[in-house]
Short mmCIF file of C-alpha atoms in Angstrom, two decimals:
data_model
loop_
_atom_site.label_atom_id
_atom_site.label_comp_id
_atom_site.label_asym_id
_atom_site.label_seq_id
_atom_site.Cartn_x
_atom_site.Cartn_y
_atom_site.Cartn_z
CA MET A 706 -88.78 -190.65 -70.05
CA ALA A 707 -91.14 -191.39 -72.96
CA THR A 708 -93.83 -189.15 -71.43
CA ASP A 709 -91.37 -186.27 -71.17
CA ILE A 710 -90.26 -186.75 -74.77
CA LYS A 711 -93.89 -186.94 -75.88
CA GLU A 712 -94.43 -183.45 -74.53
CA THR A 713 -91.74 -182.11 -76.86
CA ALA A 714 -93.34 -183.49 -80.07
CA HIS A 715 -95.71 -181.52 -82.28
CA ALA A 716 -97.28 -181.75 -85.73
CA VAL A 717 -95.01 -181.08 -88.71
CA GLU A 718 -96.37 -177.68 -89.70
CA ALA A 719 -94.74 -174.46 -90.81
CA ALA A 720 -96.10 -172.60 -87.80
CA THR A 721 -94.66 -175.21 -85.42
CA VAL A 722 -91.24 -175.09 -87.04
CA MET A 723 -91.23 -171.28 -86.94
CA ARG A 724 -92.03 -171.29 -83.22
CA LEU A 725 -88.77 -173.16 -82.63
CA LEU A 726 -86.75 -170.37 -84.29
CA PRO A 727 -85.89 -166.87 -83.02
CA ALA A 728 -87.17 -165.30 -86.27
CA ARG A 729 -88.17 -166.24 -89.80
CA PRO A 730 -84.89 -167.24 -91.45
CA ARG A 731 -83.85 -166.17 -94.93
CA LEU A 732 -82.80 -169.77 -95.50
CA LEU A 733 -84.63 -172.66 -93.87
CA ALA A 734 -82.76 -175.89 -94.62
CA LEU A 735 -84.61 -179.20 -94.37
CA GLY A 736 -82.29 -182.18 -94.41
CA GLU A 737 -82.98 -185.86 -95.03
CA PRO A 738 -80.96 -188.88 -93.84
CA THR A 739 -81.30 -190.81 -97.11
CA HIS A 740 -82.13 -190.14 -100.74
CA GLY A 741 -84.75 -191.47 -103.09
CA GLU A 742 -87.70 -191.83 -100.71
CA ASP A 743 -90.87 -190.08 -101.86
CA ALA A 744 -92.31 -190.32 -98.35
CA LEU A 745 -89.68 -187.83 -97.18
CA LEU A 746 -90.16 -185.61 -100.24
CA ALA A 747 -93.89 -185.52 -99.50
CA VAL A 748 -93.08 -184.06 -96.07
CA ARG A 749 -90.93 -181.46 -97.82
CA ASN A 750 -93.71 -180.62 -100.28
CA ASP A 751 -96.29 -180.18 -97.52
CA LEU A 752 -93.96 -177.94 -95.55
CA PHE A 753 -93.14 -175.81 -98.59
CA ARG A 754 -96.82 -175.28 -99.40
CA GLN A 755 -97.42 -174.06 -95.84
CA LEU A 756 -94.35 -171.83 -95.93
CA VAL A 757 -95.65 -170.28 -99.15
CA GLU A 758 -99.17 -169.74 -97.86
CA GLN A 759 -98.35 -168.69 -94.30
CA GLU A 760 -94.80 -167.32 -94.21
CA GLY A 761 -94.21 -165.68 -97.60
CA TYR A 762 -91.61 -168.13 -98.93
CA ARG A 763 -91.33 -168.05 -102.71
CA THR A 764 -88.30 -170.23 -103.57
CA ILE A 765 -87.47 -173.88 -103.09
CA ALA A 766 -83.94 -175.13 -103.78
CA ILE A 767 -83.07 -178.82 -103.94
CA GLU A 768 -79.89 -180.90 -104.16
CA SER A 769 -79.89 -181.05 -107.95
CA ASP A 770 -77.89 -179.62 -110.88
CA CYS A 771 -78.17 -175.82 -110.79
CA MET A 772 -77.98 -175.53 -114.59
CA ARG A 773 -80.65 -178.15 -115.24
CA GLY A 774 -82.82 -176.50 -112.62
CA LEU A 775 -83.20 -173.47 -114.88
CA LEU A 776 -85.45 -175.59 -117.12
CA VAL A 777 -87.72 -176.34 -114.17
CA ASP A 778 -87.77 -172.70 -113.10
CA ASP A 779 -88.73 -171.59 -116.62
CA TYR A 780 -91.57 -174.11 -116.62
CA VAL A 781 -93.02 -173.23 -113.23
CA THR A 782 -92.73 -169.46 -113.82
CA THR A 783 -93.78 -169.12 -117.48
CA GLY A 784 -94.96 -172.54 -118.66
CA THR A 785 -92.02 -173.01 -121.03
CA GLY A 786 -91.76 -176.63 -122.15
CA THR A 787 -93.87 -179.50 -120.85
CA LEU A 788 -94.01 -181.26 -117.51
CA ASP A 789 -92.63 -184.46 -119.02
CA GLU A 790 -89.71 -182.58 -120.60
CA VAL A 791 -88.68 -180.78 -117.44
CA MET A 792 -88.94 -183.92 -115.34
CA ARG A 793 -86.72 -185.70 -117.86
CA HIS A 794 -84.12 -182.97 -118.37
CA GLY A 795 -84.47 -180.56 -115.42
CA PHE A 796 -83.08 -182.77 -112.65
CA SER A 797 -79.84 -184.59 -111.89
CA HIS A 798 -79.20 -187.62 -109.64
CA GLY A 799 -82.28 -189.32 -111.09
CA TRP A 800 -84.62 -187.04 -109.11
CA GLY A 801 -86.82 -186.46 -112.17
CA ALA A 802 -88.28 -189.97 -111.83
CA SER A 803 -89.70 -189.12 -108.40
CA ALA A 804 -93.49 -188.83 -108.21
CA ALA A 805 -93.12 -186.41 -105.28
CA ASN A 806 -90.86 -184.14 -107.33
CA ARG A 807 -93.39 -184.27 -110.16
CA ASP A 808 -96.13 -183.30 -107.70
CA LEU A 809 -94.03 -180.37 -106.50
CA VAL A 810 -93.40 -179.04 -110.02
CA SER A 811 -97.07 -179.48 -111.01
CA TRP A 812 -98.27 -177.66 -107.92
CA MET A 813 -95.82 -174.78 -108.41
CA ARG A 814 -96.90 -174.34 -112.04
CA ALA A 815 -100.59 -174.33 -111.06
CA HIS A 816 -99.91 -171.89 -108.23
CA ASN A 817 -98.11 -169.48 -110.56
CA ALA A 818 -100.83 -169.42 -113.21
CA ASP A 819 -102.19 -165.88 -113.68
CA ARG A 820 -99.94 -164.49 -110.95
CA PRO A 821 -97.70 -161.47 -111.55
CA ALA A 822 -93.98 -162.18 -111.90
CA SER A 823 -93.27 -160.62 -108.50
CA ASP A 824 -95.50 -163.18 -106.76
CA ARG A 825 -94.49 -166.33 -108.60
CA LEU A 826 -92.83 -169.29 -106.94
CA ARG A 827 -89.28 -170.07 -108.07
CA PHE A 828 -87.44 -173.37 -108.35
CA ALA A 829 -83.68 -173.86 -108.15
CA GLY A 830 -81.15 -176.63 -108.09
CA PHE A 831 -78.26 -175.62 -105.86
CA ASP A 832 -75.83 -178.47 -106.51
CA GLY A 833 -73.14 -178.22 -109.15
CA PRO A 834 -73.39 -180.12 -112.46
CA LEU A 835 -71.75 -183.08 -110.72
CA GLU A 836 -72.48 -186.77 -110.32
CA MET A 837 -70.64 -189.38 -108.25
CA ALA A 838 -69.09 -190.83 -111.41
CA ALA A 839 -68.15 -187.66 -113.30
CA ALA A 840 -68.42 -183.89 -113.61
CA GLU A 841 -69.87 -181.98 -116.54
CA SER A 842 -67.85 -179.99 -119.02
CA PRO A 843 -67.71 -176.25 -118.24
CA ARG A 844 -68.85 -175.59 -121.83
CA GLN A 845 -72.50 -174.79 -121.09
CA ALA A 846 -71.74 -172.35 -118.28
CA LEU A 847 -68.84 -170.61 -120.04
CA THR A 848 -70.54 -170.25 -123.41
CA ALA A 849 -73.77 -169.04 -121.77
CA LEU A 850 -71.85 -166.40 -119.79
CA HIS A 851 -70.00 -165.28 -122.92
CA GLY A 852 -73.26 -165.29 -124.87
CA TYR A 853 -74.93 -163.07 -122.28
CA LEU A 854 -72.11 -160.54 -122.23
CA SER A 855 -71.22 -160.30 -125.93
CA PRO A 856 -74.32 -158.41 -127.20
CA HIS A 857 -74.27 -155.93 -124.32
CA VAL A 858 -70.65 -154.87 -123.79
CA ASP A 859 -68.01 -153.39 -126.05
CA ALA A 860 -66.33 -156.18 -128.01
CA GLY A 861 -62.94 -154.84 -126.95
CA LEU A 862 -63.76 -155.65 -123.32
CA LEU A 863 -64.34 -159.34 -123.99
CA PRO A 864 -61.23 -161.42 -123.20
CA CYS A 865 -61.84 -163.80 -126.12
CA SER A 866 -64.20 -164.73 -128.91
CA ALA A 867 -66.78 -167.48 -128.71
CA GLU A 868 -64.76 -169.43 -131.27
CA ALA A 869 -61.59 -169.24 -129.18
CA LEU A 870 -63.54 -170.40 -126.14
CA GLY A 871 -64.86 -173.38 -128.07
CA GLU A 872 -61.40 -174.38 -129.27
CA LEU A 873 -60.00 -174.35 -125.75
CA LEU A 874 -62.93 -176.40 -124.43
CA GLY A 875 -62.53 -179.07 -127.07
CA PRO A 876 -64.81 -182.15 -127.11
CA ASP A 877 -66.98 -182.54 -124.02
CA ASP A 878 -65.99 -186.17 -123.52
CA ARG A 879 -62.50 -184.94 -122.55
CA TRP A 880 -64.10 -183.47 -119.42
CA THR A 881 -66.72 -186.08 -118.60
CA HIS A 882 -64.56 -189.21 -118.84
CA GLN A 883 -65.64 -191.37 -115.87
CA ALA A 884 -62.16 -192.83 -115.41
CA ALA A 885 -60.99 -189.38 -114.26
CA MET A 886 -62.94 -189.73 -111.02
CA THR A 887 -60.55 -192.41 -109.76
CA ASP A 888 -57.52 -191.81 -111.98
CA PRO A 889 -56.20 -188.22 -111.87
CA THR A 890 -53.99 -188.84 -114.90
CA ARG A 891 -57.18 -189.15 -117.02
CA SER A 892 -58.38 -185.68 -116.05
CA VAL A 893 -57.83 -182.59 -118.24
CA GLY A 894 -58.29 -180.32 -115.25
CA ARG A 895 -54.62 -179.24 -115.17
CA SER A 896 -53.98 -179.16 -118.90
CA PRO A 897 -52.70 -175.93 -120.52
CA GLU A 898 -56.16 -175.44 -122.05
CA ALA A 899 -57.84 -175.71 -118.65
CA GLY A 900 -55.39 -173.16 -117.26
CA GLN A 901 -56.22 -170.72 -120.04
CA LEU A 902 -59.94 -171.30 -119.54
CA SER A 903 -59.60 -170.47 -115.84
CA LEU A 904 -58.01 -167.14 -116.71
CA LEU A 905 -60.71 -166.35 -119.27
CA GLU A 906 -63.45 -167.39 -116.83
CA ALA A 907 -62.05 -165.01 -114.21
CA ASP A 908 -62.00 -162.19 -116.77
CA LEU A 909 -65.58 -162.88 -117.87
CA VAL A 910 -66.85 -162.96 -114.27
CA SER A 911 -64.96 -159.74 -113.53
CA LEU A 912 -66.50 -158.08 -116.60
CA LEU A 913 -69.97 -159.22 -115.53
CA ASP A 914 -69.42 -157.65 -112.12
CA ALA A 915 -67.94 -154.41 -113.51
CA GLN A 916 -70.82 -153.91 -115.97
CA THR A 917 -73.60 -154.68 -113.47
CA PRO A 918 -75.54 -151.35 -113.68
CA HIS A 919 -75.48 -151.35 -117.49
CA LEU A 920 -76.37 -155.04 -117.77
CA ILE A 921 -79.34 -154.86 -115.40
CA ALA A 922 -80.65 -151.77 -117.24
CA THR A 923 -80.30 -153.31 -120.71
CA THR A 924 -81.40 -156.85 -119.90
CA SER A 925 -83.14 -157.55 -116.58
CA ARG A 926 -82.21 -158.41 -113.04
CA ASP A 927 -83.34 -162.00 -113.63
CA ASP A 928 -81.10 -162.30 -116.70
CA TRP A 929 -78.19 -160.80 -114.77
CA ASP A 930 -78.82 -163.19 -111.86
CA ARG A 931 -78.79 -166.10 -114.29
CA ALA A 932 -75.49 -164.88 -115.76
CA ARG A 933 -74.03 -164.81 -112.26
CA LEU A 934 -75.08 -168.45 -111.91
CA TYR A 935 -73.24 -169.23 -115.15
CA GLY A 936 -70.15 -167.56 -113.72
CA ARG A 937 -70.34 -169.39 -110.38
CA THR A 938 -70.84 -172.69 -112.18
CA ALA A 939 -67.93 -172.17 -114.56
CA THR A 940 -65.67 -171.22 -111.66
CA GLY A 941 -66.72 -174.21 -109.60
CA LEU A 942 -66.46 -176.72 -112.44
CA LEU A 943 -62.98 -175.60 -113.45
CA ARG A 944 -61.87 -175.87 -109.82
CA TYR A 945 -63.49 -179.29 -109.53
CA HIS A 946 -61.76 -180.56 -112.66
CA ARG A 947 -58.47 -179.14 -111.40
CA ALA A 948 -58.95 -181.09 -108.16
CA MET A 949 -59.74 -184.24 -110.14
CA ALA A 950 -56.29 -183.95 -111.73
CA ASP A 951 -54.59 -183.63 -108.33
CA THR A 952 -52.35 -186.57 -107.43
CA SER A 953 -51.85 -185.58 -103.79
CA PRO A 954 -53.52 -187.29 -100.78
CA ALA A 955 -55.80 -184.23 -100.47
CA ARG A 956 -57.50 -184.95 -103.81
CA MET A 957 -60.82 -186.38 -102.56
CA THR A 958 -61.08 -183.79 -99.80
CA GLN A 959 -60.65 -181.02 -102.36
CA LEU A 960 -63.46 -182.49 -104.44
CA VAL A 961 -65.99 -182.49 -101.59
CA VAL A 962 -64.79 -179.05 -100.44
CA THR A 963 -65.30 -177.62 -103.93
CA ARG A 964 -68.77 -179.13 -104.19
CA GLY A 965 -69.72 -177.72 -100.78
CA ARG A 966 -68.57 -174.25 -101.82
CA MET A 967 -70.56 -174.41 -105.04
CA MET A 968 -73.67 -175.35 -103.07
CA ALA A 969 -73.12 -172.59 -100.51
CA HIS A 970 -72.54 -169.87 -103.11
CA ASN A 971 -75.72 -170.85 -104.94
CA LEU A 972 -77.76 -170.81 -101.73
CA LEU A 973 -76.44 -167.42 -100.65
CA ALA A 974 -77.29 -165.97 -104.06
CA LEU A 975 -80.84 -167.33 -103.84
CA THR A 976 -81.45 -165.64 -100.48
CA GLU A 977 -80.94 -162.26 -102.15
CA ARG A 978 -84.42 -162.51 -103.68
CA GLY A 979 -86.28 -163.58 -100.53
CA PRO A 980 -86.68 -166.45 -98.06
CA VAL A 981 -85.75 -169.91 -99.35
CA LEU A 982 -86.53 -173.48 -98.35
CA ALA A 983 -83.54 -175.69 -99.19
CA HIS A 984 -83.72 -179.48 -99.24
CA ALA A 985 -80.75 -181.85 -99.34
CA HIS A 986 -79.03 -184.56 -97.35
CA ASN A 987 -78.52 -183.72 -93.68
CA ALA A 988 -74.75 -183.89 -94.22
CA HIS A 989 -74.90 -181.00 -96.71
CA LEU A 990 -76.91 -178.73 -94.42
CA GLN A 991 -75.62 -179.27 -90.87
CA ARG A 992 -73.62 -176.58 -89.08
CA ARG A 993 -70.88 -178.87 -87.79
CA LYS A 994 -68.19 -180.41 -89.96
CA SER A 995 -69.31 -183.16 -92.29
CA SER A 996 -67.40 -186.39 -92.75
CA MET A 997 -67.54 -189.60 -94.69
CA ARG A 998 -65.35 -192.55 -95.58
CA MET A 999 -64.41 -192.96 -99.21
CA ALA A 1000 -61.88 -195.41 -100.58
CA GLY A 1001 -60.85 -196.23 -97.02
CA LYS A 1002 -60.10 -192.61 -96.11
CA LEU A 1003 -61.94 -190.31 -93.71
CA LEU A 1004 -62.87 -187.07 -95.48
CA GLU A 1005 -63.84 -183.99 -93.46
CA TRP A 1006 -65.10 -180.68 -94.80
CA TRP A 1007 -67.33 -177.72 -94.00
CA SER A 1008 -70.59 -178.36 -95.81
CA ALA A 1009 -72.83 -175.87 -97.58
CA GLY A 1010 -74.94 -175.47 -94.44
CA ALA A 1011 -71.93 -174.70 -92.26
CA LEU A 1012 -70.65 -172.13 -94.77
CA VAL A 1013 -74.04 -170.47 -95.22
CA HIS A 1014 -74.59 -170.34 -91.47
CA ALA A 1015 -71.21 -168.61 -91.06
CA HIS A 1016 -72.45 -165.88 -93.44
CA LEU A 1017 -76.09 -165.60 -92.35
CA GLY A 1018 -76.01 -166.33 -88.61
CA GLN A 1019 -79.58 -166.50 -87.27
CA ASP A 1020 -80.90 -166.00 -90.80
CA TYR A 1021 -79.96 -169.65 -91.34
CA ALA A 1022 -82.00 -172.44 -89.73
CA PHE A 1023 -81.58 -176.18 -90.06
CA ALA A 1024 -84.19 -178.90 -89.52
CA ALA A 1025 -82.76 -182.43 -89.70
CA THR A 1026 -85.02 -185.31 -90.65
CA ALA A 1027 -84.72 -188.62 -88.80
CA VAL A 1028 -86.53 -191.86 -89.57
CA GLY A 1029 -87.59 -194.96 -87.69
CA THR A 1030 -87.72 -197.65 -90.35
CA ILE A 1031 -86.98 -198.07 -94.06
CA ARG A 1032 -87.89 -201.74 -94.14
CA HIS A 1033 -87.52 -202.17 -97.91
CA GLN A 1034 -83.84 -201.22 -97.41
CA GLY A 1035 -83.32 -203.44 -94.39
CA VAL A 1036 -83.60 -200.64 -91.82
CA ASP A 1037 -85.88 -202.13 -89.19
CA THR A 1038 -87.28 -200.90 -85.86
CA PRO A 1039 -84.59 -198.88 -84.08
CA HIS A 1040 -83.18 -200.04 -80.75
CA PRO A 1041 -84.94 -198.28 -77.82
CA ASP A 1042 -81.63 -196.86 -76.57
CA THR A 1043 -81.05 -194.80 -79.74
CA VAL A 1044 -82.51 -191.36 -80.45
CA GLU A 1045 -84.58 -192.85 -83.26
CA GLY A 1046 -85.74 -195.61 -80.91
CA LEU A 1047 -86.91 -193.10 -78.32
CA LEU A 1048 -88.76 -191.11 -80.97
CA TYR A 1049 -90.24 -194.30 -82.42
CA GLU A 1050 -92.22 -194.75 -79.19
CA LEU A 1051 -94.20 -191.60 -79.97
CA PRO A 1052 -97.71 -192.23 -81.33
CA GLU A 1053 -97.47 -189.84 -84.29
CA ASP A 1054 -96.45 -191.02 -87.76
CA ARG A 1055 -94.62 -187.69 -88.20
CA CYS A 1056 -93.69 -185.04 -85.71
CA VAL A 1057 -91.28 -182.17 -85.14
CA VAL A 1058 -89.20 -181.99 -81.98
CA ALA A 1059 -87.11 -179.19 -80.53
CA PRO A 1060 -83.63 -180.71 -79.99
CA ARG A 1061 -82.98 -178.62 -76.88
CA HIS A 1062 -86.23 -179.91 -75.32
CA LEU A 1063 -85.35 -183.45 -76.33
CA ALA A 1064 -81.90 -183.08 -74.76
CA ALA A 1065 -83.52 -181.72 -71.57
CA ALA A 1066 -85.95 -184.65 -71.47
CA LEU A 1067 -83.06 -187.09 -71.82
CA GLY A 1068 -81.20 -185.45 -68.95
CA ALA A 1069 -78.04 -187.38 -68.14
CA THR A 1070 -79.05 -190.25 -70.44
CA ARG A 1071 -76.79 -190.57 -73.45
CA PRO A 1072 -78.44 -192.45 -76.33
CA THR A 1073 -76.51 -195.15 -78.15
CA PRO A 1074 -75.45 -194.32 -81.72
CA ARG A 1075 -77.63 -196.19 -84.20
CA GLU A 1076 -75.85 -198.50 -86.62
CA SER A 1077 -77.29 -198.62 -90.12
CA PRO A 1078 -77.26 -201.95 -91.97
CA TRP A 1079 -77.64 -200.02 -95.24
CA PHE A 1080 -74.96 -197.64 -96.53
CA GLY A 1081 -77.57 -195.28 -98.01
CA TYR A 1082 -78.99 -194.19 -94.66
CA ALA A 1083 -77.23 -192.02 -92.08
CA PRO A 1084 -78.73 -192.05 -88.55
CA LEU A 1085 -78.62 -189.03 -86.25
CA ASP A 1086 -75.43 -188.54 -84.28
CA PRO A 1087 -76.52 -188.42 -80.61
CA GLY A 1088 -73.30 -186.57 -79.78
CA HIS A 1089 -74.51 -183.58 -81.83
CA LEU A 1090 -78.18 -183.66 -80.96
CA THR A 1091 -78.55 -179.88 -80.68
CA ASP A 1092 -76.81 -179.01 -83.96
CA PRO A 1093 -80.16 -178.67 -85.77
CA ASP A 1094 -82.84 -176.20 -84.71
CA ALA A 1095 -85.51 -178.86 -85.19
CA ILE A 1096 -85.77 -182.59 -85.77
CA VAL A 1097 -88.49 -183.81 -88.11
CA PHE A 1098 -89.22 -187.46 -87.37
CA VAL A 1099 -90.91 -189.82 -89.83
CA LYS A 1100 -91.79 -193.09 -88.11
CA ASP A 1101 -91.97 -195.49 -91.06
CA VAL A 1102 -90.69 -194.70 -94.55
CA ARG A 1103 -92.70 -196.90 -96.87
CA GLN A 1104 -91.55 -197.85 -100.35
CA SER A 1105 -92.69 -195.45 -103.05
#
């Protein structure tokens, strides 16, 4: 069996991944089974460089705050700010401390030097301004959208003034209170002010859409695209805060559903300007339903990858990353009867495998599901082996 599986494994290269796909996708999604490991981000970086040089990719999108990501994009495209500043303020989830993320940003800035705007690499965060413990205030997105529109449209078309918007938003700590994540009564998401803000947000987004030809002509397509991001973010945050105030049993499901939609909408918008490499947890990018247990309840939802695939069809491709060991987290050599155990017998430190070829090599054999001793790592599900278009396997994930 191992010999047959060995014949399915190849070097992790852009050309190899592309050969597994029917055509170059507009969105190539590379998942990871755990977060915070620079060894996996280094694989991502290498693949992105090859996709840029060989396949014409110009955008990378990662599982980070979409609003903060604008700082990184400004730096890599125009040199605005400093590397230290964008690593400190341009990432959420603590990703800015990653040496591999720093390497990525440095390389993108160097690559863009002296290149015309049309040929520059772009960076994006595609997650909402959300953390596990809290969600951001919609202030930044709403005021930025209003600020974009107000100089360029008739004042009579604006649904409110900037001052009125600020009064309804109130202090930011009303929105970001961490207790609201577990106690819906502490959330302002269903307050009268939040209801009014939702109506104003819908009017502002509608005005942005209605004035598209004029706005692109008087500003730029990039500025208009950025304003659309403000609108998507405001919409998503207000929905997220509304779900936080929900007292029904569906509350947690609504939160993960809303986050998945925000991710999907951001990814679909990014594909409008060319092919994109997206990087996030496998669970956010797979085509099948995602699930997790939280507070003793099983949550199920259609992730960003499933939603994007429904829109793009074959223009969406998903490569899932699997690992053998993460010894510094207690994840030791996988059992030989698991998918990871079978792949661990391969001689390569990293390889890419076609799931359909792996399934054929296994034949009637059904691998045992791997049990993780560490909550931060999610093994492959052998029951859905052919959900991804490719499996990238990293034998040993060493501590950064």
